[in-house]
């Protein structure tokens, strides 16, 4: 068990299994969460417990054969993740979230593997695109954002 105490004397405790996976956390407010893992030590569920120890929320995670996160869900939302042939994040979608507009983020990459664009669609309509440019050291040099309902902007970085 590991205990962290802040300057106000409030503690957060962690418990781990023999493989080093966090199995339980109790926060400074007394809220306890438990964590479960599959045979490859990938987090498969996070359960939030009432003060009486009953489960009131579960967050589930799924993975593909390459151990990439492919889905996360709880009672209020569901997200899916896809990857390109090089294992880079390609899309994030909340299409499984009831009563919410469907938002899909799509990623493209440059020849160096840097994120080149992030496109956001809202209910199937392109709403914004963020474009990134990099300096010779692969640091973000600038980005621009534009689209419907988004004020076009450019941000430049100096190092």
Tab-separated table of C-alpha atoms in Angstrom:
chain	number	residue	atom	x	y	z
A	1	UNK	CA	0.000	0.000	0.000
A	2	UNK	CA	1.136	3.543	-0.738
A	3	UNK	CA	-0.194	6.587	1.123
A	4	UNK	CA	0.152	10.197	-0.046
A	5	UNK	CA	-0.736	12.963	2.386
A	6	UNK	CA	-1.115	16.594	1.341
A	7	UNK	CA	-0.242	19.706	3.331
A	8	UNK	CA	-3.756	19.730	4.840
A	9	UNK	CA	-3.274	16.239	6.256
A	10	UNK	CA	-5.673	14.588	3.800
A	11	UNK	CA	-4.524	11.230	2.462
A	12	UNK	CA	-4.894	9.264	-0.740
A	13	UNK	CA	-4.152	5.530	-0.568
A	14	UNK	CA	-3.199	3.101	-3.316
A	15	UNK	CA	-3.057	-0.690	-3.323
A	16	UNK	CA	-1.215	-2.793	-5.915
A	17	UNK	CA	-1.098	-6.425	-6.966
A	18	UNK	CA	2.134	-8.442	-7.174
A	19	UNK	CA	2.636	-7.275	-10.784
A	20	UNK	CA	2.519	-3.606	-9.791
A	21	UNK	CA	-0.965	-2.934	-11.161
A	22	UNK	CA	-2.986	-0.480	-9.089
A	23	UNK	CA	-5.948	-2.441	-7.731
A	24	UNK	CA	-7.562	0.141	-5.476
A	25	UNK	CA	-7.427	3.850	-4.794
A	26	UNK	CA	-9.180	5.811	-2.087
A	27	UNK	CA	-9.053	9.557	-2.666
A	28	UNK	CA	-8.865	12.369	-0.150
A	29	UNK	CA	-12.670	12.525	0.001
A	30	UNK	CA	-12.980	8.835	0.872
A	31	UNK	CA	-14.144	7.823	-2.630
A	32	UNK	CA	-12.881	4.315	-3.454
A	33	UNK	CA	-12.228	2.941	-6.931
A	34	UNK	CA	-11.113	-0.570	-7.790
A	35	UNK	CA	-9.246	-1.589	-10.944
A	36	UNK	CA	-9.229	-4.894	-12.865
A	37	UNK	CA	-6.769	-6.129	-15.492
A	38	UNK	CA	-6.648	-8.840	-18.121
A	39	UNK	CA	-3.904	-11.441	-18.530
A	40	UNK	CA	-1.763	-8.893	-20.405
A	41	UNK	CA	-1.983	-6.393	-17.510
A	42	UNK	CA	-4.251	-4.059	-19.482
A	43	UNK	CA	-6.800	-2.104	-17.472
A	44	UNK	CA	-10.229	-3.581	-18.269
A	45	UNK	CA	-12.451	-1.955	-15.665
A	46	UNK	CA	-12.558	0.796	-13.102
A	47	UNK	CA	-15.349	0.529	-10.562
A	48	UNK	CA	-16.490	3.377	-8.343
A	49	UNK	CA	-17.830	2.270	-4.977
A	50	UNK	CA	-20.311	3.802	-2.567
A	51	UNK	CA	-19.278	4.286	1.056
A	52	UNK	CA	-21.020	0.950	1.720
A	53	UNK	CA	-18.894	-0.835	-0.895
A	54	UNK	CA	-21.533	-1.188	-3.628
A	55	UNK	CA	-20.567	-0.472	-7.231
A	56	UNK	CA	-22.287	2.613	-8.622
A	57	UNK	CA	-20.241	3.207	-11.794
A	58	UNK	CA	-18.102	0.993	-14.005
A	59	UNK	CA	-15.777	2.225	-16.733
A	60	UNK	CA	-14.827	-0.581	-19.142
A	61	UNK	CA	-11.876	-0.616	-21.560
A	62	UNK	CA	-11.273	-2.883	-24.576
A	63	UNK	CA	-8.145	-3.474	-26.655
A	64	UNK	CA	-7.116	-4.937	-29.991
A	65	UNK	CA	-4.507	-7.661	-30.547
A	66	UNK	CA	-1.770	-4.986	-30.571
A	67	UNK	CA	-2.894	-3.844	-27.080
A	68	UNK	CA	-4.185	-0.543	-28.430
A	69	UNK	CA	-7.201	0.899	-26.658
A	70	UNK	CA	-10.246	0.383	-28.913
A	71	UNK	CA	-13.086	1.348	-26.620
A	72	UNK	CA	-14.057	2.916	-23.324
A	73	UNK	CA	-17.553	3.053	-21.918
A	74	UNK	CA	-19.521	3.858	-18.810
A	75	UNK	CA	-23.283	4.135	-18.280
A	76	UNK	CA	-23.324	7.638	-19.801
A	77	UNK	CA	-20.887	7.447	-22.701
A	78	UNK	CA	-18.991	5.226	-25.107
A	79	UNK	CA	-15.895	6.023	-27.150
A	80	UNK	CA	-14.196	4.045	-29.908
A	81	UNK	CA	-10.615	4.421	-31.098
A	82	UNK	CA	-9.115	3.298	-34.414
A	83	UNK	CA	-5.499	3.184	-35.554
A	84	UNK	CA	-3.677	3.268	-38.862
A	85	UNK	CA	-1.318	0.553	-40.121
A	86	UNK	CA	1.553	2.112	-38.180
A	87	UNK	CA	-0.337	1.966	-34.893
A	88	UNK	CA	-1.044	5.699	-34.746
A	89	UNK	CA	-4.364	7.004	-33.506
A	90	UNK	CA	-6.620	7.541	-36.524
A	91	UNK	CA	-10.065	8.330	-35.088
A	92	UNK	CA	-11.827	8.903	-31.791
A	93	UNK	CA	-15.618	8.735	-31.839
A	94	UNK	CA	-18.314	9.136	-29.227
A	95	UNK	CA	-20.966	7.619	-31.519
A	96	UNK	CA	-22.042	5.256	-28.718
A	97	UNK	CA	-22.951	8.071	-26.350
A	98	UNK	CA	-26.716	8.384	-25.939
A	99	UNK	CA	-28.346	11.837	-26.143
A	100	UNK	CA	-25.118	13.511	-27.285
A	101	UNK	CA	-24.163	14.762	-30.735
A	102	UNK	CA	-21.754	12.444	-32.520
A	103	UNK	CA	-18.250	13.887	-32.516
A	104	UNK	CA	-15.442	12.235	-34.487
A	105	UNK	CA	-11.827	13.376	-34.329
A	106	UNK	CA	-9.677	12.222	-37.272
A	107	UNK	CA	-5.884	12.420	-37.255
A	108	UNK	CA	-3.337	12.574	-40.087
A	109	UNK	CA	0.433	12.460	-39.755
A	110	UNK	CA	3.445	13.824	-41.616
A	111	UNK	CA	6.389	11.731	-42.849
A	112	UNK	CA	8.070	12.064	-39.431
A	113	UNK	CA	5.044	10.714	-37.584
A	114	UNK	CA	3.979	14.089	-36.201
A	115	UNK	CA	0.278	14.913	-36.041
A	116	UNK	CA	-0.396	16.994	-39.159
A	117	UNK	CA	-4.141	17.602	-38.882
A	118	UNK	CA	-6.959	16.952	-36.464
A	119	UNK	CA	-10.371	17.208	-38.114
A	120	UNK	CA	-13.528	17.366	-36.033
A	121	UNK	CA	-16.901	16.368	-37.402
A	122	UNK	CA	-20.140	17.009	-35.566
A	123	UNK	CA	-23.055	14.764	-36.572
A	124	UNK	CA	-21.279	14.012	-39.858
A	125	UNK	CA	-20.478	17.633	-40.775
A	126	UNK	CA	-16.920	18.931	-40.695
A	127	UNK	CA	-16.791	21.551	-37.953
A	128	UNK	CA	-13.090	22.357	-37.547
A	129	UNK	CA	-9.595	21.465	-38.692
A	130	UNK	CA	-6.439	22.074	-36.704
A	131	UNK	CA	-3.236	21.946	-38.769
A	132	UNK	CA	0.222	21.623	-37.225
A	133	UNK	CA	3.633	22.569	-38.637
A	134	UNK	CA	6.966	21.564	-37.134
A	135	UNK	CA	10.486	22.940	-37.006
A	136	UNK	CA	13.546	20.848	-38.029
A	137	UNK	CA	13.659	19.383	-34.485
A	138	UNK	CA	10.046	18.133	-34.807
A	139	UNK	CA	8.755	20.683	-32.309
A	140	UNK	CA	5.435	22.388	-33.028
A	141	UNK	CA	6.297	25.641	-34.850
A	142	UNK	CA	2.725	26.792	-35.379
A	143	UNK	CA	-0.829	25.598	-35.611
A	144	UNK	CA	-3.937	26.957	-37.245
A	145	UNK	CA	-7.551	26.217	-36.503
A	146	UNK	CA	-10.462	26.996	-38.788
A	147	UNK	CA	-13.946	25.815	-39.580
A	148	UNK	CA	-17.639	26.470	-39.159
A	149	UNK	CA	-18.363	28.164	-35.863
A	150	UNK	CA	-14.662	28.449	-35.015
A	151	UNK	CA	-12.837	31.720	-35.285
A	152	UNK	CA	-9.813	31.135	-37.511
A	153	UNK	CA	-6.643	31.448	-35.512
A	154	UNK	CA	-2.942	30.801	-35.761
A	155	UNK	CA	-0.645	30.166	-32.815
A	156	UNK	CA	3.122	30.329	-33.230
A	157	UNK	CA	5.624	28.797	-30.834
A	158	UNK	CA	9.109	30.035	-29.995
A	159	UNK	CA	11.793	27.914	-28.358
